[in-house]
CSV table of C-alpha atoms in Angstrom, one decimal:
chain,number,residue,atom,x,y,z
A,1,UNK,CA,0.1,-0.7,0.1
A,2,UNK,CA,1.6,3.6,-1.1
A,3,UNK,CA,-0.3,6.7,0.2
A,4,UNK,CA,0.3,10.2,-1.5
A,5,UNK,CA,-1.3,13.2,-0.6
A,6,UNK,CA,0.0,16.2,-2.9
A,7,UNK,CA,-2.4,19.1,-1.5
A,8,UNK,CA,0.2,21.8,-0.4
A,9,UNK,CA,-2.2,24.3,1.3
A,10,UNK,CA,-4.1,22.3,3.8
A,11,UNK,CA,-4.3,21.2,7.5
A,12,UNK,CA,-1.7,19.3,8.5
A,13,UNK,CA,0.8,20.5,5.9
A,14,UNK,CA,-0.1,24.5,6.3
A,15,UNK,CA,0.8,23.9,10.0
A,16,UNK,CA,4.7,22.9,9.1
A,17,UNK,CA,4.7,25.8,6.1
A,18,UNK,CA,2.7,24.2,3.3
A,19,UNK,CA,4.2,21.3,1.0
A,20,UNK,CA,6.7,22.2,-1.8
A,21,UNK,CA,7.1,18.4,-2.9
A,22,UNK,CA,5.2,15.4,-2.6
A,23,UNK,CA,5.2,13.7,0.7
A,24,UNK,CA,4.3,10.4,1.3
A,25,UNK,CA,2.1,8.9,4.1
A,26,UNK,CA,1.0,11.6,6.0
A,27,UNK,CA,-1.9,11.0,8.7
A,28,UNK,CA,-3.5,13.1,11.4
A,29,UNK,CA,-5.8,12.6,14.4
A,30,UNK,CA,-6.3,9.0,13.7
A,31,UNK,CA,-3.7,6.0,13.4
A,32,UNK,CA,-2.0,4.8,10.0
A,33,UNK,CA,-4.3,2.0,10.4
A,34,UNK,CA,-2.1,-1.0,8.4
A,35,UNK,CA,-4.0,-3.8,9.5
A,36,UNK,CA,-0.9,-6.1,9.4
A,37,UNK,CA,0.2,-4.8,6.0
A,38,UNK,CA,2.6,-3.1,4.4
A,39,UNK,CA,3.7,0.5,3.5
A,40,UNK,CA,6.7,1.3,1.2
A,41,UNK,CA,8.1,4.9,1.1
A,42,UNK,CA,10.8,4.9,-1.8
A,43,UNK,CA,11.9,7.2,-4.8
A,44,UNK,CA,12.6,10.6,-3.3
A,45,UNK,CA,9.6,10.7,-1.0
A,46,UNK,CA,9.6,12.4,2.5
A,47,UNK,CA,7.6,11.2,5.3
A,48,UNK,CA,6.9,13.9,7.7
A,49,UNK,CA,5.8,13.0,11.1
A,50,UNK,CA,3.9,15.4,13.3
A,51,UNK,CA,2.7,18.7,14.2
A,52,UNK,CA,2.8,20.0,17.8
A,53,UNK,CA,1.0,18.2,20.1
A,54,UNK,CA,-2.6,19.4,21.2
A,55,UNK,CA,-2.6,22.2,18.2
A,56,UNK,CA,-5.5,22.6,16.3
A,57,UNK,CA,-5.6,20.1,13.6
A,58,UNK,CA,-2.5,18.8,15.1
A,59,UNK,CA,-0.9,15.2,13.9
A,60,UNK,CA,-1.3,12.0,16.4
A,61,UNK,CA,2.0,10.2,15.8
A,62,UNK,CA,0.7,6.8,15.8
A,63,UNK,CA,1.5,4.0,13.5
A,64,UNK,CA,-0.4,0.6,13.2
A,65,UNK,CA,0.0,-2.8,13.3
A,66,UNK,CA,2.1,-4.1,10.6
A,67,UNK,CA,5.5,-3.3,8.4
A,68,UNK,CA,7.0,0.2,7.4
A,69,UNK,CA,10.0,0.2,4.9
A,70,UNK,CA,11.8,3.7,3.6
A,71,UNK,CA,13.9,2.6,0.5
A,72,UNK,CA,15.9,4.4,-2.1
A,73,UNK,CA,16.5,8.0,-0.9
A,74,UNK,CA,13.5,8.3,1.2
A,75,UNK,CA,13.5,10.5,3.8
A,76,UNK,CA,11.8,10.4,7.5
A,77,UNK,CA,12.0,13.7,9.2
A,78,UNK,CA,9.5,16.1,11.5
A,79,UNK,CA,9.2,19.8,11.9
A,80,UNK,CA,11.4,21.9,13.6
A,81,UNK,CA,11.3,21.6,17.9
A,82,UNK,CA,8.4,18.5,17.2
A,83,UNK,CA,9.0,15.1,19.0
A,84,UNK,CA,7.7,12.1,17.0
A,85,UNK,CA,7.2,9.2,18.6
A,86,UNK,CA,6.9,5.6,16.9
A,87,UNK,CA,3.5,4.4,18.8
A,88,UNK,CA,1.5,1.1,18.1
A,89,UNK,CA,-1.9,2.3,19.3
A,90,UNK,CA,-2.9,-1.4,20.8
A,91,UNK,CA,-5.5,-0.2,23.1
A,92,UNK,CA,-7.7,1.2,20.2
A,93,UNK,CA,-7.7,-2.3,18.8
A,94,UNK,CA,-8.0,-4.3,21.9
A,95,UNK,CA,-5.0,-6.5,21.4
A,96,UNK,CA,-1.7,-6.6,21.3
A,97,UNK,CA,0.2,-5.1,18.0
A,98,UNK,CA,3.3,-5.2,16.7
A,99,UNK,CA,5.2,-2.8,14.3
A,100,UNK,CA,7.8,-3.2,12.2
A,101,UNK,CA,9.9,-0.2,10.2
A,102,UNK,CA,13.4,-0.5,8.5
A,103,UNK,CA,15.5,2.2,6.7
A,104,UNK,CA,17.0,0.2,3.6
A,105,UNK,CA,19.3,1.7,0.6
A,106,UNK,CA,20.3,5.1,1.4
A,107,UNK,CA,17.1,6.1,3.3
A,108,UNK,CA,17.5,8.7,6.0
A,109,UNK,CA,15.7,9.6,9.5
A,110,UNK,CA,16.7,13.3,9.7
A,111,UNK,CA,14.8,15.5,12.3
A,112,UNK,CA,15.3,17.9,14.9
A,113,UNK,CA,13.4,16.4,17.2
A,114,UNK,CA,13.2,13.1,19.2
A,115,UNK,CA,12.7,10.0,18.3
A,116,UNK,CA,10.7,7.4,20.6
A,117,UNK,CA,10.6,3.9,19.5
A,118,UNK,CA,8.1,2.6,22.2
A,119,UNK,CA,4.4,2.1,22.9
A,120,UNK,CA,2.0,5.3,23.6
A,121,UNK,CA,1.2,6.5,26.9
A,122,UNK,CA,-2.6,5.3,26.5
A,123,UNK,CA,-1.9,1.9,26.6
A,124,UNK,CA,-1.1,1.3,30.0
A,125,UNK,CA,-2.9,-2.0,30.8
A,126,UNK,CA,-1.5,-5.2,32.0
A,127,UNK,CA,-3.1,-6.7,28.6
A,128,UNK,CA,-0.5,-5.3,26.2
A,129,UNK,CA,2.7,-6.3,27.6
A,130,UNK,CA,4.0,-8.5,24.7
A,131,UNK,CA,3.4,-5.3,22.4
A,132,UNK,CA,6.2,-4.8,20.2
A,133,UNK,CA,7.8,-1.6,18.3
A,134,UNK,CA,11.0,-2.8,16.3
A,135,UNK,CA,13.2,-0.1,13.6
A,136,UNK,CA,16.0,-1.4,11.8
A,137,UNK,CA,18.8,0.6,10.0
A,138,UNK,CA,20.1,-1.3,7.0
A,139,UNK,CA,21.2,2.0,5.2
A,140,UNK,CA,24.3,3.5,4.2
A,141,UNK,CA,22.5,7.1,5.0
A,142,UNK,CA,23.7,9.3,8.3
A,143,UNK,CA,20.7,10.0,10.2
A,144,UNK,CA,20.7,12.7,12.8
A,145,UNK,CA,18.3,13.2,15.8
A,146,UNK,CA,17.5,15.0,19.0
A,147,UNK,CA,16.9,12.2,21.2
A,148,UNK,CA,16.6,8.3,20.4
A,149,UNK,CA,14.6,6.6,23.2
A,150,UNK,CA,13.9,2.7,23.2
A,151,UNK,CA,11.2,1.0,25.2
A,152,UNK,CA,9.1,2.9,27.7
A,153,UNK,CA,5.9,2.6,29.2
A,154,UNK,CA,5.5,-1.3,28.2
A,155,UNK,CA,6.1,-3.9,26.0
A,156,UNK,CA,9.4,-4.0,23.9
A,157,UNK,CA,11.4,-1.6,21.7
A,158,UNK,CA,13.9,-2.7,19.9
A,159,UNK,CA,16.5,-1.1,17.4
A,160,UNK,CA,19.2,-2.9,15.2
A,161,UNK,CA,21.7,-0.7,13.5
A,162,UNK,CA,23.5,-2.3,10.8
A,163,UNK,CA,25.2,0.2,8.9
A,164,UNK,CA,25.5,4.0,8.3
A,165,UNK,CA,25.6,6.3,11.1
A,166,UNK,CA,23.9,8.0,13.5
A,167,UNK,CA,24.2,11.3,15.3
A,168,UNK,CA,22.3,11.7,18.6
A,169,UNK,CA,22.6,15.3,19.7
A,170,UNK,CA,21.1,15.0,23.4
A,171,UNK,CA,20.8,11.6,24.9
A,172,UNK,CA,20.7,7.7,24.0
A,173,UNK,CA,18.1,6.3,26.4
A,174,UNK,CA,17.5,2.5,26.5
A,175,UNK,CA,14.9,1.8,28.8
A,176,UNK,CA,13.8,5.1,29.9
A,177,UNK,CA,11.0,6.5,32.7
A,178,UNK,CA,8.0,7.7,30.4
A,179,UNK,CA,5.7,7.2,33.4
A,180,UNK,CA,3.4,9.6,34.9
A,181,UNK,CA,1.8,10.1,38.2
A,182,UNK,CA,-0.9,8.2,39.2
A,183,UNK,CA,-0.1,4.6,37.8
A,184,UNK,CA,-0.3,2.0,40.1
A,185,UNK,CA,1.9,-0.6,38.7
A,186,UNK,CA,5.1,-0.8,36.4
A,187,UNK,CA,4.5,-2.5,33.3
A,188,UNK,CA,8.3,-3.6,32.8
A,189,UNK,CA,9.2,-2.0,29.3
A,190,UNK,CA,12.4,-2.9,27.7
A,191,UNK,CA,14.6,-1.2,25.7
A,192,UNK,CA,17.0,-2.7,23.2
A,193,UNK,CA,19.8,-1.6,20.9
A,194,UNK,CA,22.0,-3.8,19.2
A,195,UNK,CA,25.2,-2.7,17.6
A,196,UNK,CA,26.1,-4.9,14.4
A,197,UNK,CA,28.1,-2.6,12.6
A,198,UNK,CA,28.2,1.5,12.1
A,199,UNK,CA,28.9,4.4,13.6
A,200,UNK,CA,26.7,6.0,17.0
A,201,UNK,CA,27.5,9.3,18.2
A,202,UNK,CA,25.9,10.8,21.4
A,203,UNK,CA,26.5,14.5,21.8
A,204,UNK,CA,24.5,15.2,25.1
A,205,UNK,CA,26.2,17.5,27.5
A,206,UNK,CA,25.8,16.8,31.2
A,207,UNK,CA,26.4,19.9,33.7
A,208,UNK,CA,26.6,19.0,37.3
A,209,UNK,CA,23.6,21.6,37.9
A,210,UNK,CA,21.4,20.2,35.6
A,211,UNK,CA,18.0,18.1,36.9
A,212,UNK,CA,18.1,15.0,34.7
A,213,UNK,CA,20.9,13.0,33.1
A,214,UNK,CA,22.0,13.4,29.6
A,215,UNK,CA,24.4,11.1,27.3
A,216,UNK,CA,24.1,7.5,27.5
A,217,UNK,CA,21.6,5.6,29.4
A,218,UNK,CA,20.7,2.4,29.7
A,219,UNK,CA,17.9,1.2,32.4
A,220,UNK,CA,17.4,4.7,33.5
A,221,UNK,CA,14.3,5.3,36.2
A,222,UNK,CA,15.3,8.8,37.3
A,223,UNK,CA,12.1,11.0,37.3
A,224,UNK,CA,11.8,13.9,34.8
A,225,UNK,CA,12.2,17.1,36.8
A,226,UNK,CA,8.8,19.0,36.0
A,227,UNK,CA,5.4,18.2,34.7
A,228,UNK,CA,3.5,15.0,35.5
A,229,UNK,CA,5.9,12.4,35.1
A,230,UNK,CA,6.8,11.4,38.3
A,231,UNK,CA,6.0,7.7,38.3
A,232,UNK,CA,9.3,5.3,39.2
A,233,UNK,CA,8.9,2.5,36.9
A,234,UNK,CA,10.8,0.6,38.8
A,235,UNK,CA,10.7,-2.5,36.2
A,236,UNK,CA,12.0,-1.1,33.5
A,237,UNK,CA,15.2,-3.1,31.6
A,238,UNK,CA,17.6,-1.7,29.2
A,239,UNK,CA,20.1,-3.7,26.9
A,240,UNK,CA,23.0,-2.3,24.8
A,241,UNK,CA,24.5,-5.2,22.8
A,242,UNK,CA,27.4,-4.2,20.7
A,243,UNK,CA,28.9,-6.8,18.2
A,244,UNK,CA,30.7,-4.3,15.9
A,245,UNK,CA,30.9,-1.2,15.1
A,246,UNK,CA,31.6,2.3,17.2
A,247,UNK,CA,29.5,3.8,19.7
A,248,UNK,CA,30.8,6.9,21.0
A,249,UNK,CA,29.8,9.3,24.0
A,250,UNK,CA,31.3,13.0,23.4
A,251,UNK,CA,29.8,15.1,26.4
A,252,UNK,CA,27.8,13.3,28.9
A,253,UNK,CA,27.1,10.4,31.4
A,254,UNK,CA,27.2,6.9,30.9
A,255,UNK,CA,24.5,5.4,33.6
A,256,UNK,CA,24.0,1.5,33.5
A,257,UNK,CA,21.3,0.7,35.8
A,258,UNK,CA,20.2,3.8,37.7
A,259,UNK,CA,17.2,4.9,39.8
A,260,UNK,CA,15.6,1.1,40.3
A,261,UNK,CA,16.1,0.4,36.8
A,262,UNK,CA,17.9,-2.4,35.2
A,263,UNK,CA,20.8,-1.7,32.8
A,264,UNK,CA,23.1,-4.4,30.8
A,265,UNK,CA,25.7,-3.5,28.4
A,266,UNK,CA,27.2,-6.6,26.7
A,267,UNK,CA,30.2,-6.0,24.3
A,268,UNK,CA,31.6,-9.2,22.2
A,269,UNK,CA,33.1,-6.7,19.5
A,270,UNK,CA,33.3,-3.3,18.1
A,271,UNK,CA,34.5,0.0,20.3
A,272,UNK,CA,33.0,1.9,23.0
A,273,UNK,CA,34.7,5.0,23.7
A,274,UNK,CA,33.5,7.9,26.2
A,275,UNK,CA,35.4,11.1,25.6
A,276,UNK,CA,33.6,12.7,28.4
A,277,UNK,CA,35.4,13.4,31.8
A,278,UNK,CA,32.1,13.0,33.3
A,279,UNK,CA,32.0,9.4,35.4
A,280,UNK,CA,30.2,6.0,34.1
A,281,UNK,CA,28.1,4.5,36.8
A,282,UNK,CA,27.1,0.9,36.8
A,283,UNK,CA,24.6,0.7,39.1
A,284,UNK,CA,23.1,4.0,40.2
A,285,UNK,CA,20.9,5.1,43.0
A,286,UNK,CA,19.2,1.7,43.7
A,287,UNK,CA,19.6,0.4,40.0
A,288,UNK,CA,21.0,-2.5,38.6
A,289,UNK,CA,23.9,-2.5,36.3
A,290,UNK,CA,26.2,-4.9,34.4
A,291,UNK,CA,28.9,-4.5,31.8
A,292,UNK,CA,30.0,-7.9,30.3
A,293,UNK,CA,32.8,-7.7,27.5
A,294,UNK,CA,33.9,-10.4,26.2
A,295,UNK,CA,35.7,-8.7,23.1
A,296,UNK,CA,36.1,-5.6,21.2
A,297,UNK,CA,38.2,-2.3,22.8
A,298,UNK,CA,36.2,0.2,25.4
A,299,UNK,CA,37.9,3.3,26.5
A,300,UNK,CA,36.7,5.8,29.2
A,301,UNK,CA,38.1,9.4,30.2
A,302,UNK,CA,36.2,9.6,33.7
A,303,UNK,CA,36.0,7.6,36.4
A,304,UNK,CA,34.0,4.6,36.4
A,305,UNK,CA,31.7,3.6,39.4
A,306,UNK,CA,30.9,0.0,39.9
A,307,UNK,CA,28.1,-0.2,42.7
A,308,UNK,CA,26.9,3.4,43.2
A,309,UNK,CA,28.2,6.8,44.3
A,310,UNK,CA,26.0,9.3,46.3
A,311,UNK,CA,24.9,12.5,44.9
A,312,UNK,CA,27.3,14.5,47.4
A,313,UNK,CA,30.5,12.6,46.1
A,314,UNK,CA,29.2,13.5,42.5
A,315,UNK,CA,28.3,17.2,43.4
A,316,UNK,CA,25.2,16.9,41.4
A,317,UNK,CA,22.8,19.0,43.7
A,318,UNK,CA,20.4,19.6,41.2
A,319,UNK,CA,19.5,16.2,40.0
A,320,UNK,CA,15.8,14.8,40.4
A,321,UNK,CA,15.7,11.8,42.1
A,322,UNK,CA,12.0,12.0,44.1
A,323,UNK,CA,9.2,10.0,42.4
A,324,UNK,CA,6.1,7.9,43.5
A,325,UNK,CA,5.7,3.9,43.4
A,326,UNK,CA,2.3,2.9,44.0
A,327,UNK,CA,1.2,6.3,45.2
A,328,UNK,CA,3.9,6.1,48.0
A,329,UNK,CA,6.7,9.0,47.5
A,330,UNK,CA,10.5,7.6,47.1
A,331,UNK,CA,13.6,9.6,47.1
A,332,UNK,CA,16.2,7.4,45.1
A,333,UNK,CA,18.9,9.6,47.0
A,334,UNK,CA,18.4,7.5,50.0
A,335,UNK,CA,18.7,4.1,47.8
A,336,UNK,CA,22.5,3.1,48.9
A,337,UNK,CA,21.6,-0.6,47.8
A,338,UNK,CA,23.0,-0.1,44.1
A,339,UNK,CA,24.5,-3.2,42.6
A,340,UNK,CA,26.9,-3.3,39.7
A,341,UNK,CA,28.9,-5.8,38.1
A,342,UNK,CA,32.2,-5.2,35.6
A,343,UNK,CA,33.2,-8.6,34.1
A,344,UNK,CA,35.7,-8.7,31.2
A,345,UNK,CA,36.8,-11.9,29.8
A,346,UNK,CA,38.6,-11.0,26.7
A,347,UNK,CA,40.0,-7.5,25.2
A,348,UNK,CA,40.9,-4.2,27.8
A,349,UNK,CA,38.7,-2.4,29.4
A,350,UNK,CA,40.4,0.7,30.2
A,351,UNK,CA,39.8,4.2,31.7
A,352,UNK,CA,42.1,7.4,31.9
A,353,UNK,CA,41.0,7.9,35.2
A,354,UNK,CA,39.6,5.9,38.3
A,355,UNK,CA,37.9,2.5,39.0
A,356,UNK,CA,35.9,2.8,42.1
A,357,UNK,CA,33.7,-0.5,43.4
A,358,UNK,CA,30.9,-0.1,46.3
A,359,UNK,CA,30.8,3.5,46.6
A,360,UNK,CA,26.9,3.4,47.4
A,361,UNK,CA,26.1,-0.3,47.1
A,362,UNK,CA,27.4,-3.5,46.0
A,363,UNK,CA,30.0,-3.7,43.5
A,364,UNK,CA,31.8,-6.6,41.6
A,365,UNK,CA,34.8,-7.0,39.2
A,366,UNK,CA,35.1,-10.2,37.4
A,367,UNK,CA,38.1,-11.3,35.3
A,368,UNK,CA,38.5,-14.3,33.4
A,369,UNK,CA,40.6,-15.4,30.5
A,370,UNK,CA,42.5,-12.6,28.7
A,371,UNK,CA,40.4,-10.0,30.5
A,372,UNK,CA,42.4,-7.1,31.4
A,373,UNK,CA,41.5,-3.5,33.3
A,374,UNK,CA,43.5,-0.3,33.2
A,375,UNK,CA,43.3,2.2,35.3
A,376,UNK,CA,45.0,4.7,37.0
A,377,UNK,CA,43.9,3.8,40.7
A,378,UNK,CA,41.3,1.0,41.8
A,379,UNK,CA,39.7,1.7,45.1
A,380,UNK,CA,37.5,-1.1,47.1
A,381,UNK,CA,35.4,0.7,49.2
A,382,UNK,CA,33.0,0.0,52.0
A,383,UNK,CA,33.9,-3.9,52.7
A,384,UNK,CA,31.6,-4.6,50.1
A,385,UNK,CA,33.6,-5.1,47.2
A,386,UNK,CA,34.3,-8.5,45.5
A,387,UNK,CA,37.0,-9.0,43.0
A,388,UNK,CA,36.9,-12.8,41.1
A,389,UNK,CA,39.4,-14.2,38.9
A,390,UNK,CA,39.2,-17.5,37.2
A,391,UNK,CA,42.1,-18.3,35.7
A,392,UNK,CA,42.8,-20.8,32.6
A,393,UNK,CA,45.5,-21.8,29.8
A,394,UNK,CA,44.0,-19.2,27.5
A,395,UNK,CA,45.5,-16.0,29.1
A,396,UNK,CA,46.4,-14.0,31.8
A,397,UNK,CA,43.6,-11.7,33.0
A,398,UNK,CA,44.7,-9.2,35.5
A,399,UNK,CA,44.5,-5.5,37.0
A,400,UNK,CA,46.7,-2.9,36.0
A,401,UNK,CA,47.3,0.3,37.6
A,402,UNK,CA,49.6,3.2,37.3
A,403,UNK,CA,48.8,4.1,41.0
A,404,UNK,CA,47.4,2.8,43.8
A,405,UNK,CA,45.1,-0.2,44.7
A,406,UNK,CA,43.3,0.4,48.1
A,407,UNK,CA,41.9,-2.4,49.4
A,408,UNK,CA,39.1,-1.4,52.4
A,409,UNK,CA,38.7,-3.9,55.2
A,410,UNK,CA,36.6,-7.0,54.3
A,411,UNK,CA,37.0,-6.6,50.7
A,412,UNK,CA,36.7,-10.1,49.0
A,413,UNK,CA,39.2,-11.6,46.8
A,414,UNK,CA,37.9,-15.1,44.7
A,415,UNK,CA,40.5,-17.1,42.5
A,416,UNK,CA,38.8,-20.0,40.5
A,417,UNK,CA,41.9,-22.2,39.5
A,418,UNK,CA,40.1,-25.1,38.5
A,419,UNK,CA,40.7,-24.8,34.9
A,420,UNK,CA,44.7,-24.0,35.3
A,421,UNK,CA,47.1,-26.7,36.0
A,422,UNK,CA,49.9,-24.3,38.0
A,423,UNK,CA,52.3,-24.5,34.9
A,424,UNK,CA,54.8,-21.5,34.2
A,425,UNK,CA,55.3,-18.3,36.3
A,426,UNK,CA,53.0,-16.8,38.7
A,427,UNK,CA,50.1,-14.9,37.9
A,428,UNK,CA,49.8,-11.5,38.6
A,429,UNK,CA,46.5,-10.4,39.3
A,430,UNK,CA,47.0,-6.7,40.4
A,431,UNK,CA,49.9,-4.6,39.2
A,432,UNK,CA,50.2,-1.4,40.7
A,433,UNK,CA,52.7,1.3,41.9
A,434,UNK,CA,51.5,0.9,45.6
A,435,UNK,CA,48.8,-0.8,47.9
A,436,UNK,CA,47.0,0.5,50.9
A,437,UNK,CA,45.6,-2.3,52.5
A,438,UNK,CA,45.6,-5.7,52.0
A,439,UNK,CA,43.5,-8.5,51.5
A,440,UNK,CA,42.8,-10.5,54.5
A,441,UNK,CA,42.9,-14.0,55.0
A,442,UNK,CA,39.5,-14.2,56.0
A,443,UNK,CA,38.6,-12.7,53.1
A,444,UNK,CA,40.5,-14.9,50.3
A,445,UNK,CA,38.5,-17.9,48.8
A,446,UNK,CA,40.9,-20.3,46.4
A,447,UNK,CA,38.7,-22.8,44.3
A,448,UNK,CA,39.9,-25.8,42.5
A,449,UNK,CA,43.5,-25.5,42.9
A,450,UNK,CA,45.2,-29.0,42.0
A,451,UNK,CA,48.8,-27.7,43.3
A,452,UNK,CA,49.8,-26.2,46.4
A,453,UNK,CA,49.3,-22.6,46.0
A,454,UNK,CA,51.0,-19.2,47.1
A,455,UNK,CA,49.3,-15.4,47.6
A,456,UNK,CA,51.8,-12.7,47.9
A,457,UNK,CA,50.7,-9.2,48.6
A,458,UNK,CA,53.5,-6.6,47.9
A,459,UNK,CA,53.8,-2.7,47.3
A,460,UNK,CA,53.7,-3.6,43.6
A,461,UNK,CA,50.6,-5.8,43.6
A,462,UNK,CA,49.1,-9.5,44.2
A,463,UNK,CA,50.4,-12.3,42.5
A,464,UNK,CA,48.8,-16.4,42.4
A,465,UNK,CA,50.9,-19.3,41.7
A,466,UNK,CA,52.4,-22.7,42.8
A,467,UNK,CA,54.4,-22.6,46.1
A,468,UNK,CA,58.0,-23.2,44.9
A,469,UNK,CA,59.1,-26.9,45.0
A,470,UNK,CA,55.4,-27.8,44.5
A,471,UNK,CA,55.3,-31.2,42.4
A,472,UNK,CA,52.8,-30.6,39.9
A,473,UNK,CA,51.0,-34.2,39.5
A,474,UNK,CA,49.4,-33.8,36.1
A,475,UNK,CA,46.7,-36.2,35.0
């Protein structure tokens, strides 16, 4: 099905200054009803979505159940200052619906406003939990949006980025808080972005006096600073999968699991880089965050917190943290139980600053195979930190620091040697310029070692290996 409108001086086109060329696929007030069919925008057609919400003869940003494909040099755009939301109007049909949208060839997304890949706010019903909105970028074009927000309210919002480039001038949000006051339950929305190739750039700038975060936000439940969006969607999830290509955060934060949300980053290849001096927080204000690296490269310029950090420590005095859960008020700044896990089993996770575990919660660092963490300093704080090493024959994992390793009392060290026969030189687990504190014997656990072993803690780090003179029996 192809829809072509040619009138240039009637609503809604006059709302955006008229229509100088043919725009394909415009609708207003009611959803574009596809009934499971397919809409193709091809050639040089432009699909222009949205007038300002609430205006006379305004355009409702709804897609129906089915497939939308942009081909050739087609453009999907929106008027200046407008926010376009890709909605599935399931509430109107009384059933779950599923939208598939793709950009092929050189087709382009170009909008000053924000692109929301989510279900609409009017569909807040448990009956529509399985509704999905999926968007695939298979185009070689350069796309641009103000914000890209994936997965809010309920159901699944999913974006697969396979080629081309995308510039996000503000924030990239995967699983974001878009719930309004008075909602009695979480409907467990989930936002997923898979970067399979291509280039993503996030340009948003965060200042310490801002009331909401900007940058790369994965599983963020922090409430909006104004209006009615004060409900904390504590069931939301965000997921970032990087298999190839490059993702760069220029000026903003990196938040993975914040404010009772759950955030997951899985990096199997490609590059993740944060050029901002601002921190990366894995688990923040009661959130649960996980960063698992099995390949590729990653580099951060600011501190990396695994297991929370207080607002006082970060000096973020204006960040909005108070909202409602089931009608009850909750201040996330009082939630000191963030959970963060950083796992590196292949490749190097590097920061030009410090790695801090358990600053305001529970932090765990896991290293295996040839995984390496490089930083200036590392601090294991509040007796709630755990560092796990899984040793095997495939390579040497470890922590390499230019400065100091600080070990607070009660910090745990776990060494799994069940897949290592103990041959060769002792493994250097931590390499540093100095150590402040040590792991106590009661807090050290060795699993599966088939040889008499020795752990040495000196000012230059921590090593583990067979006791000199040990006879190894190989079976």
